[in-house]
PDB file of C-alpha atoms in Angstrom:
ATOM      1  CA  UNK A   1     -15.750 -19.886  -0.858  1.00 51.00           C
ATOM      2  CA  UNK A   2     -19.220 -19.283  -0.905  1.00 50.00           C
ATOM      3  CA  UNK A   3     -19.797 -21.262   2.106  1.00 53.00           C
ATOM      4  CA  UNK A   4     -17.223 -19.209   3.820  1.00 50.00           C
ATOM      5  CA  UNK A   5     -19.289 -15.905   2.915  1.00 47.00           C
ATOM      6  CA  UNK A   6     -22.579 -17.131   3.630  1.00 50.00           C
ATOM      7  CA  UNK A   7     -21.201 -18.112   7.014  1.00 52.00           C
ATOM      8  CA  UNK A   8     -20.107 -14.722   7.337  1.00 51.00           C
ATOM      9  CA  UNK A   9     -23.250 -13.601   7.193  1.00 48.00           C
ATOM     10  CA  UNK A  10     -25.265 -15.049   9.098  1.00 48.00           C
ATOM     11  CA  UNK A  11     -22.635 -15.389  11.990  1.00 55.00           C
ATOM     12  CA  UNK A  12     -23.728 -12.934  15.211  1.00 59.00           C
ATOM     13  CA  UNK A  13     -20.188 -13.284  16.574  1.00 69.00           C
ATOM     14  CA  UNK A  14     -19.548 -10.113  15.726  1.00 76.00           C
ATOM     15  CA  UNK A  15     -20.985  -8.388  18.684  1.00 82.00           C
ATOM     16  CA  UNK A  16     -18.942 -10.194  21.161  1.00 84.00           C
ATOM     17  CA  UNK A  17     -15.651  -9.066  19.077  1.00 85.00           C
ATOM     18  CA  UNK A  18     -16.824  -5.655  19.369  1.00 91.00           C
ATOM     19  CA  UNK A  19     -17.037  -5.353  22.889  1.00 91.00           C
ATOM     20  CA  UNK A  20     -13.606  -7.118  22.972  1.00 92.00           C
ATOM     21  CA  UNK A  21     -12.237  -4.456  20.395  1.00 95.00           C
ATOM     22  CA  UNK A  22     -13.698  -1.726  22.205  1.00 95.00           C
ATOM     23  CA  UNK A  23     -12.058  -3.633  25.874  1.00 96.00           C
ATOM     24  CA  UNK A  24      -8.346  -3.696  24.117  1.00 96.00           C
ATOM     25  CA  UNK A  25      -8.569  -0.276  22.052  1.00 95.00           C
ATOM     26  CA  UNK A  26      -5.565   0.823  24.540  1.00 94.00           C
ATOM     27  CA  UNK A  27      -3.658  -1.902  24.614  1.00 95.00           C
ATOM     28  CA  UNK A  28      -1.031  -3.482  22.502  1.00 94.00           C
ATOM     29  CA  UNK A  29      -3.283  -6.575  21.831  1.00 95.00           C
ATOM     30  CA  UNK A  30      -5.671  -4.402  19.361  1.00 97.00           C
ATOM     31  CA  UNK A  31      -4.163  -5.475  16.275  1.00 97.00           C
ATOM     32  CA  UNK A  32      -4.787  -9.041  16.974  1.00 96.00           C
ATOM     33  CA  UNK A  33      -8.492  -8.124  18.254  1.00 95.00           C
ATOM     34  CA  UNK A  34      -8.758  -6.007  15.617  1.00 97.00           C
ATOM     35  CA  UNK A  35      -8.408  -9.044  12.890  1.00 96.00           C
ATOM     36  CA  UNK A  36     -10.638 -11.164  15.275  1.00 93.00           C
ATOM     37  CA  UNK A  37     -13.471  -8.727  14.203  1.00 94.00           C
ATOM     38  CA  UNK A  38     -12.806  -8.013   9.925  1.00 95.00           C
ATOM     39  CA  UNK A  39     -12.690 -11.784  10.020  1.00 93.00           C
ATOM     40  CA  UNK A  40     -16.339 -11.807  11.062  1.00 91.00           C
ATOM     41  CA  UNK A  41     -17.297  -9.352   8.566  1.00 92.00           C
ATOM     42  CA  UNK A  42     -15.365 -10.445   5.736  1.00 93.00           C
ATOM     43  CA  UNK A  43     -12.890 -13.434   4.617  1.00 95.00           C
ATOM     44  CA  UNK A  44      -9.251 -12.541   3.828  1.00 97.00           C
ATOM     45  CA  UNK A  45      -5.908 -14.974   3.599  1.00 97.00           C
ATOM     46  CA  UNK A  46      -3.975 -11.985   4.737  1.00 97.00           C
ATOM     47  CA  UNK A  47      -3.759  -8.393   6.541  1.00 98.00           C
ATOM     48  CA  UNK A  48      -1.515  -5.991   7.216  1.00 98.00           C
ATOM     49  CA  UNK A  49      -1.716  -2.841   9.347  1.00 98.00           C
ATOM     50  CA  UNK A  50       0.706  -0.109   8.198  1.00 96.00           C
ATOM     51  CA  UNK A  51       0.788   3.574   9.048  1.00 95.00           C
ATOM     52  CA  UNK A  52       2.230   6.149   6.730  1.00 92.00           C
ATOM     53  CA  UNK A  53       4.208   9.614   7.775  1.00 86.00           C
ATOM     54  CA  UNK A  54       5.306  12.285   5.018  1.00 73.00           C
ATOM     55  CA  UNK A  55       8.546  11.994   6.687  1.00 59.00           C
ATOM     56  CA  UNK A  56       9.140   8.431   7.566  1.00 70.00           C
ATOM     57  CA  UNK A  57       9.068   4.710   5.508  1.00 82.00           C
ATOM     58  CA  UNK A  58       5.798   2.720   6.143  1.00 91.00           C
ATOM     59  CA  UNK A  59       5.510   1.558   9.494  1.00 92.00           C
ATOM     60  CA  UNK A  60       4.391  -2.283   9.997  1.00 94.00           C
ATOM     61  CA  UNK A  61       2.519  -1.976  13.088  1.00 95.00           C
ATOM     62  CA  UNK A  62       0.423  -6.059  12.546  1.00 96.00           C
ATOM     63  CA  UNK A  63       1.489  -8.269  12.481  1.00 95.00           C
ATOM     64  CA  UNK A  64       4.145  -7.680  14.473  1.00 89.00           C
ATOM     65  CA  UNK A  65       6.294 -11.453  14.738  1.00 91.00           C
ATOM     66  CA  UNK A  66       8.868 -11.611  12.056  1.00 90.00           C
ATOM     67  CA  UNK A  67       7.687 -14.565  11.317  1.00 92.00           C
ATOM     68  CA  UNK A  68       4.830 -13.795  10.072  1.00 91.00           C
ATOM     69  CA  UNK A  69       6.843 -11.109   7.873  1.00 93.00           C
ATOM     70  CA  UNK A  70       7.952 -12.713   4.058  1.00 94.00           C
ATOM     71  CA  UNK A  71      10.504 -11.386   2.539  1.00 94.00           C
ATOM     72  CA  UNK A  72       8.272  -9.434  -0.125  1.00 95.00           C
ATOM     73  CA  UNK A  73       6.881  -7.751   2.807  1.00 95.00           C
ATOM     74  CA  UNK A  74      10.079  -6.526   3.950  1.00 92.00           C
ATOM     75  CA  UNK A  75      11.249  -5.941   0.449  1.00 90.00           C
ATOM     76  CA  UNK A  76       8.141  -3.434   0.357  1.00 92.00           C
ATOM     77  CA  UNK A  77       8.717  -2.053   3.451  1.00 90.00           C
ATOM     78  CA  UNK A  78      12.078  -1.198   2.398  1.00 84.00           C
ATOM     79  CA  UNK A  79      11.881   0.404  -0.712  1.00 83.00           C
ATOM     80  CA  UNK A  80       9.189  -0.779  -3.028  1.00 88.00           C
ATOM     81  CA  UNK A  81       6.855   1.134  -1.493  1.00 90.00           C
ATOM     82  CA  UNK A  82       7.597   4.109  -3.692  1.00 87.00           C
ATOM     83  CA  UNK A  83       6.218   2.402  -6.774  1.00 91.00           C
ATOM     84  CA  UNK A  84       3.033   1.363  -4.826  1.00 94.00           C
ATOM     85  CA  UNK A  85      -0.530   2.085  -6.201  1.00 96.00           C
ATOM     86  CA  UNK A  86      -1.660   2.381  -2.620  1.00 96.00           C
ATOM     87  CA  UNK A  87       1.557   4.783  -1.320  1.00 93.00           C
ATOM     88  CA  UNK A  88       0.618   7.056  -3.764  1.00 92.00           C
ATOM     89  CA  UNK A  89      -2.893   7.248  -3.399  1.00 94.00           C
ATOM     90  CA  UNK A  90      -1.686   8.517   0.485  1.00 93.00           C
ATOM     91  CA  UNK A  91       0.383  10.642  -0.538  1.00 88.00           C
ATOM     92  CA  UNK A  92      -1.896  12.546  -2.869  1.00 89.00           C
ATOM     93  CA  UNK A  93      -4.435  12.436   0.363  1.00 85.00           C
ATOM     94  CA  UNK A  94      -6.715   9.901  -0.623  1.00 88.00           C
ATOM     95  CA  UNK A  95      -9.979  10.127   1.400  1.00 94.00           C
ATOM     96  CA  UNK A  96     -10.904   7.748   4.257  1.00 96.00           C
ATOM     97  CA  UNK A  97     -12.801   4.621   3.589  1.00 97.00           C
ATOM     98  CA  UNK A  98     -12.515   1.739   1.675  1.00 98.00           C
ATOM     99  CA  UNK A  99     -10.279   1.344  -1.281  1.00 97.00           C
ATOM    100  CA  UNK A 100      -9.713  -1.621  -3.249  1.00 97.00           C
ATOM    101  CA  UNK A 101      -6.152  -1.860  -5.764  1.00 97.00           C
ATOM    102  CA  UNK A 102      -8.469  -2.652  -8.758  1.00 96.00           C
ATOM    103  CA  UNK A 103      -9.674   0.726  -8.452  1.00 96.00           C
ATOM    104  CA  UNK A 104      -6.283   3.094  -8.039  1.00 97.00           C
ATOM    105  CA  UNK A 105      -4.110   1.038  -9.729  1.00 97.00           C
ATOM    106  CA  UNK A 106      -2.609   2.971 -13.039  1.00 97.00           C
ATOM    107  CA  UNK A 107      -3.141   0.823 -16.154  1.00 96.00           C
ATOM    108  CA  UNK A 108      -0.345  -0.727 -16.528  1.00 96.00           C
ATOM    109  CA  UNK A 109       0.612  -1.952 -13.313  1.00 97.00           C
ATOM    110  CA  UNK A 110       0.514  -5.281 -13.765  1.00 96.00           C
ATOM    111  CA  UNK A 111       3.503  -4.952 -16.464  1.00 95.00           C
ATOM    112  CA  UNK A 112       5.891  -3.007 -14.104  1.00 96.00           C
ATOM    113  CA  UNK A 113       8.938  -5.009 -12.988  1.00 94.00           C
ATOM    114  CA  UNK A 114       7.499  -3.946  -9.340  1.00 95.00           C
ATOM    115  CA  UNK A 115       4.739  -5.730  -9.510  1.00 96.00           C
ATOM    116  CA  UNK A 116       6.391  -9.087 -11.604  1.00 94.00           C
ATOM    117  CA  UNK A 117       8.933  -8.829  -8.927  1.00 92.00           C
ATOM    118  CA  UNK A 118       7.859  -7.734  -5.855  1.00 94.00           C
ATOM    119  CA  UNK A 119       3.750  -7.525  -6.108  1.00 96.00           C
ATOM    120  CA  UNK A 120       2.684 -10.724  -7.669  1.00 96.00           C
ATOM    121  CA  UNK A 121       4.754 -12.378  -4.914  1.00 96.00           C
ATOM    122  CA  UNK A 122       1.899 -11.359  -2.455  1.00 96.00           C
ATOM    123  CA  UNK A 123       0.054 -13.917  -4.751  1.00 95.00           C
ATOM    124  CA  UNK A 124      -3.486 -11.605  -4.243  1.00 96.00           C
ATOM    125  CA  UNK A 125      -6.206 -11.530  -6.793  1.00 96.00           C
ATOM    126  CA  UNK A 126      -7.653  -9.084  -4.363  1.00 97.00           C
ATOM    127  CA  UNK A 127      -6.738  -5.963  -2.399  1.00 98.00           C
ATOM    128  CA  UNK A 128      -8.640  -3.863  -0.222  1.00 98.00           C
ATOM    129  CA  UNK A 129      -7.475  -1.077   2.205  1.00 98.00           C
ATOM    130  CA  UNK A 130      -9.340   0.243   5.148  1.00 98.00           C
ATOM    131  CA  UNK A 131      -7.716   3.966   5.001  1.00 98.00           C
ATOM    132  CA  UNK A 132      -8.119   6.013   8.260  1.00 98.00           C
ATOM    133  CA  UNK A 133      -6.474   9.464   9.115  1.00 96.00           C
ATOM    134  CA  UNK A 134      -4.886   9.103  12.730  1.00 95.00           C
ATOM    135  CA  UNK A 135      -4.082  12.594  12.567  1.00 91.00           C
ATOM    136  CA  UNK A 136      -3.388  15.265  10.523  1.00 90.00           C
ATOM    137  CA  UNK A 137       0.276  13.659   9.334  1.00 88.00           C
ATOM    138  CA  UNK A 138      -0.530  10.048  10.026  1.00 93.00           C
ATOM    139  CA  UNK A 139      -2.490   7.485   7.602  1.00 96.00           C
ATOM    140  CA  UNK A 140      -3.304   3.777   8.534  1.00 97.00           C
ATOM    141  CA  UNK A 141      -4.087   1.108   5.940  1.00 98.00           C
ATOM    142  CA  UNK A 142      -5.768  -1.769   7.187  1.00 98.00           C
ATOM    143  CA  UNK A 143      -5.057  -4.412   4.106  1.00 98.00           C
ATOM    144  CA  UNK A 144      -6.755  -7.302   3.354  1.00 98.00           C
ATOM    145  CA  UNK A 145      -5.770  -9.605   1.164  1.00 98.00           C
ATOM    146  CA  UNK A 146      -7.437 -12.401  -0.736  1.00 97.00           C
ATOM    147  CA  UNK A 147      -5.772 -15.211  -2.483  1.00 96.00           C
ATOM    148  CA  UNK A 148      -7.369 -17.340  -5.521  1.00 94.00           C
ATOM    149  CA  UNK A 149      -9.287 -19.820  -3.646  1.00 92.00           C
ATOM    150  CA  UNK A 150     -11.791 -16.302  -1.887  1.00 92.00           C
ATOM    151  CA  UNK A 151     -11.886 -14.638  -5.611  1.00 89.00           C
ATOM    152  CA  UNK A 152     -12.963 -11.034  -5.570  1.00 92.00           C
ATOM    153  CA  UNK A 153     -14.995  -9.271  -2.428  1.00 95.00           C
ATOM    154  CA  UNK A 154     -18.480 -10.052  -2.806  1.00 94.00           C
ATOM    155  CA  UNK A 155     -20.653  -6.512  -2.285  1.00 95.00           C
ATOM    156  CA  UNK A 156     -22.247  -7.940   0.845  1.00 93.00           C
ATOM    157  CA  UNK A 157     -18.329  -8.044   2.435  1.00 95.00           C
ATOM    158  CA  UNK A 158     -17.648  -4.619   0.944  1.00 96.00           C
ATOM    159  CA  UNK A 159     -21.500  -3.086   2.211  1.00 95.00           C
ATOM    160  CA  UNK A 160     -20.519  -5.067   5.982  1.00 94.00           C
ATOM    161  CA  UNK A 161     -16.588  -3.076   6.224  1.00 96.00           C
ATOM    162  CA  UNK A 162     -18.291   0.159   4.820  1.00 97.00           C
ATOM    163  CA  UNK A 163     -20.957   0.023   7.641  1.00 95.00           C
ATOM    164  CA  UNK A 164     -18.045  -0.723  10.014  1.00 96.00           C
ATOM    165  CA  UNK A 165     -15.330   1.369   8.869  1.00 97.00           C
ATOM    166  CA  UNK A 166     -16.344   4.901  11.348  1.00 97.00           C
ATOM    167  CA  UNK A 167     -16.333   2.714  14.593  1.00 96.00           C
ATOM    168  CA  UNK A 168     -12.954   0.841  13.497  1.00 97.00           C
ATOM    169  CA  UNK A 169     -11.625   4.502  12.596  1.00 98.00           C
ATOM    170  CA  UNK A 170     -12.665   5.895  15.772  1.00 98.00           C
ATOM    171  CA  UNK A 171     -10.991   3.047  17.941  1.00 98.00           C
ATOM    172  CA  UNK A 172      -7.788   2.802  15.346  1.00 97.00           C
ATOM    173  CA  UNK A 173      -7.185   6.410  16.633  1.00 97.00           C
ATOM    174  CA  UNK A 174      -7.528   5.418  19.917  1.00 97.00           C
ATOM    175  CA  UNK A 175      -5.579   2.769  19.899  1.00 97.00           C
ATOM    176  CA  UNK A 176      -3.022   5.300  17.680  1.00 96.00           C
ATOM    177  CA  UNK A 177      -2.974   7.800  20.496  1.00 94.00           C
ATOM    178  CA  UNK A 178      -1.815   5.698  23.285  1.00 94.00           C
ATOM    179  CA  UNK A 179       0.607   2.994  21.354  1.00 92.00           C
ATOM    180  CA  UNK A 180       2.408   5.582  18.625  1.00 90.00           C
ATOM    181  CA  UNK A 181       5.275   6.178  20.623  1.00 86.00           C
ATOM    182  CA  UNK A 182       6.456   2.612  20.366  1.00 82.00           C
ATOM    183  CA  UNK A 183       5.896   2.575  17.035  1.00 81.00           C
ATOM    184  CA  UNK A 184       7.352   5.551  16.036  1.00 70.00           C
ATOM    185  CA  UNK A 185      10.869   5.423  17.596  1.00 61.00           C
ATOM    186  CA  UNK A 186      10.782   2.187  15.436  1.00 54.00           C
ATOM    187  CA  UNK A 187      10.871   4.612  11.935  1.00 53.00           C
ATOM    188  CA  UNK A 188      13.311   5.194   9.284  1.00 56.00           C
ATOM    189  CA  UNK A 189      13.645   8.337   7.731  1.00 54.00           C
ATOM    190  CA  UNK A 190      12.865   8.171   3.974  1.00 53.00           C
ATOM    191  CA  UNK A 191      15.079  10.515   3.344  1.00 53.00           C
ATOM    192  CA  UNK A 192      17.448   8.132   1.163  1.00 50.00           C
ATOM    193  CA  UNK A 193      13.588   7.457  -0.897  1.00 55.00           C
ATOM    194  CA  UNK A 194      13.479  11.320  -1.436  1.00 59.00           C
ATOM    195  CA  UNK A 195      16.777  11.611  -2.355  1.00 63.00           C
ATOM    196  CA  UNK A 196      16.633   8.763  -4.724  1.00 63.00           C
ATOM    197  CA  UNK A 197      13.192   9.676  -6.376  1.00 62.00           C
ATOM    198  CA  UNK A 198      14.994  13.445  -6.549  1.00 69.00           C
ATOM    199  CA  UNK A 199      18.368  12.291  -7.664  1.00 75.00           C
ATOM    200  CA  UNK A 200      18.206   9.647 -10.230  1.00 82.00           C
ATOM    201  CA  UNK A 201      19.823   9.792 -13.471  1.00 79.00           C
ATOM    202  CA  UNK A 202      19.703  13.752 -12.552  1.00 78.00           C
ATOM    203  CA  UNK A 203      22.837  14.059 -14.438  1.00 82.00           C
ATOM    204  CA  UNK A 204      21.371  12.277 -17.501  1.00 90.00           C
ATOM    205  CA  UNK A 205      17.643  12.907 -17.279  1.00 92.00           C
ATOM    206  CA  UNK A 206      16.001  16.144 -17.832  1.00 92.00           C
ATOM    207  CA  UNK A 207      13.550  17.352 -15.086  1.00 90.00           C
ATOM    208  CA  UNK A 208      10.606  16.133 -17.766  1.00 94.00           C
ATOM    209  CA  UNK A 209      12.209  12.696 -18.241  1.00 94.00           C
ATOM    210  CA  UNK A 210      12.761  11.994 -14.557  1.00 91.00           C
ATOM    211  CA  UNK A 211       9.178  13.025 -14.179  1.00 91.00           C
ATOM    212  CA  UNK A 212       7.791  10.403 -17.024  1.00 95.00           C
ATOM    213  CA  UNK A 213      10.625   7.670 -15.715  1.00 94.00           C
ATOM    214  CA  UNK A 214       8.725   7.799 -12.628  1.00 90.00           C
ATOM    215  CA  UNK A 215       5.003   7.243 -14.501  1.00 94.00           C
ATOM    216  CA  UNK A 216       6.775   4.710 -16.213  1.00 95.00           C
ATOM    217  CA  UNK A 217       7.793   2.751 -13.018  1.00 93.00           C
ATOM    218  CA  UNK A 218       4.561   2.807 -11.604  1.00 93.00           C
ATOM    219  CA  UNK A 219       2.662   1.444 -14.621  1.00 95.00           C
ATOM    220  CA  UNK A 220       1.394   4.115 -16.275  1.00 96.00           C
ATOM    221  CA  UNK A 221       0.862   4.010 -20.150  1.00 96.00           C
ATOM    222  CA  UNK A 222       1.993   6.342 -22.918  1.00 96.00           C
ATOM    223  CA  UNK A 223      -1.621   7.414 -23.110  1.00 97.00           C
ATOM    224  CA  UNK A 224      -2.029   7.479 -19.173  1.00 97.00           C
ATOM    225  CA  UNK A 225       1.458   9.425 -18.844  1.00 97.00           C
ATOM    226  CA  UNK A 226       0.093  11.926 -21.838  1.00 97.00           C
ATOM    227  CA  UNK A 227      -3.341  12.633 -19.979  1.00 97.00           C
ATOM    228  CA  UNK A 228      -1.631  12.955 -16.557  1.00 95.00           C
ATOM    229  CA  UNK A 229       0.669  15.591 -17.662  1.00 96.00           C
ATOM    230  CA  UNK A 230      -1.444  17.105 -20.834  1.00 96.00           C
ATOM    231  CA  UNK A 231       0.878  16.585 -23.644  1.00 96.00           C
ATOM    232  CA  UNK A 232       0.332  14.635 -26.477  1.00 97.00           C
ATOM    233  CA  UNK A 233       1.027  10.744 -26.820  1.00 97.00           C
ATOM    234  CA  UNK A 234       3.504  11.705 -29.736  1.00 97.00           C
ATOM    235  CA  UNK A 235       5.648  13.244 -27.186  1.00 97.00           C
ATOM    236  CA  UNK A 236       5.574  10.716 -24.522  1.00 97.00           C
ATOM    237  CA  UNK A 237       6.770   8.885 -26.831  1.00 97.00           C
ATOM    238  CA  UNK A 238       9.929  10.888 -27.765  1.00 97.00           C
ATOM    239  CA  UNK A 239      10.629  11.467 -24.445  1.00 97.00           C
ATOM    240  CA  UNK A 240      10.455   7.449 -24.113  1.00 96.00           C
ATOM    241  CA  UNK A 241      12.820   6.893 -26.578  1.00 96.00           C
ATOM    242  CA  UNK A 242      15.351   9.244 -24.882  1.00 96.00           C
ATOM    243  CA  UNK A 243      15.328   7.712 -21.739  1.00 96.00           C
ATOM    244  CA  UNK A 244      16.327   4.806 -23.240  1.00 96.00           C
ATOM    245  CA  UNK A 245      19.058   6.059 -25.311  1.00 97.00           C
ATOM    246  CA  UNK A 246      19.929   7.926 -22.281  1.00 95.00           C
ATOM    247  CA  UNK A 247      20.554   5.206 -19.677  1.00 95.00           C
ATOM    248  CA  UNK A 248      21.367   2.850 -22.402  1.00 95.00           C
ATOM    249  CA  UNK A 249      18.460   0.345 -21.428  1.00 95.00           C
ATOM    250  CA  UNK A 250      15.973  -1.113 -23.563  1.00 94.00           C
ATOM    251  CA  UNK A 251      13.232  -2.405 -21.302  1.00 93.00           C
ATOM    252  CA  UNK A 252      11.226  -1.083 -18.585  1.00 91.00           C
ATOM    253  CA  UNK A 253      12.682  -3.594 -16.252  1.00 91.00           C
ATOM    254  CA  UNK A 254      16.307  -2.516 -16.848  1.00 94.00           C
ATOM    255  CA  UNK A 255      15.502   1.007 -16.065  1.00 93.00           C
ATOM    256  CA  UNK A 256      14.026  -0.310 -12.569  1.00 91.00           C
ATOM    257  CA  UNK A 257      17.196  -2.082 -11.804  1.00 90.00           C
ATOM    258  CA  UNK A 258      19.320   1.264 -12.166  1.00 90.00           C
ATOM    259  CA  UNK A 259      17.013   2.770 -10.126  1.00 87.00           C
ATOM    260  CA  UNK A 260      17.003   0.100  -7.426  1.00 83.00           C
ATOM    261  CA  UNK A 261      20.498  -0.147  -7.288  1.00 83.00           C
ATOM    262  CA  UNK A 262      20.432   4.089  -7.521  1.00 80.00           C
ATOM    263  CA  UNK A 263      18.737   3.768  -3.758  1.00 74.00           C
ATOM    264  CA  UNK A 264      20.732   1.001  -2.037  1.00 70.00           C
ATOM    265  CA  UNK A 265      24.033   3.129  -3.172  1.00 69.00           C
ATOM    266  CA  UNK A 266      21.978   5.767  -0.796  1.00 62.00           C
ATOM    267  CA  UNK A 267      20.852   3.886   2.047  1.00 57.00           C
TER     268      UNK A 267
END
């Protein structure tokens, strides 16, 4: 891995690739050129380019070839994204810049059923996201994934991504201005998702219990839930006990299964 990083540090091909990237900024080929350019700044095993808009589900811009889209990725785009830390960071108007998953995930994220049954299948040890506001409603996330062979991203690589973030952002906005209609026509309403979050166990759980259930599924511990809602840990534990009793569950995995089943019935 160190040899690959050293190769990037001494590689001057970014200048040539940047010129090519600028030439393609308004063409459908831009995402492929962007991947080539980013590879001169940082090592990564996987790359995704997704756009998020409040009225639409995430739209996958790159890779566009279905053969390069895993079942895990499709599961994420179809429904699992509602439990993902990145989605919630964007939903809460995260600032443009470089965001690592490790810095935004809840304290018990890796113990969630979403992590165990979906995210973990990506096989990543580090995830780096370049967040770009394309307009007042749409945010782009360029997600770079690193597997065990690469380990975590180095400070030199992070600095390179941060240095070029303004240029990448400007070019990405030019691409979106000319190509967004092509992608937005495939965007699907997130109506079922909103209804699922709003109506899951609505006849069984109280509003506060549904709020706590959402945080549990996203990976917040009892202490983190207490801090987030400004209530005591004891109160959270009482709510958790009541949630399990009302849903007839004993584990977070069983709640997750009920939530996914509820969502499936709405689609």
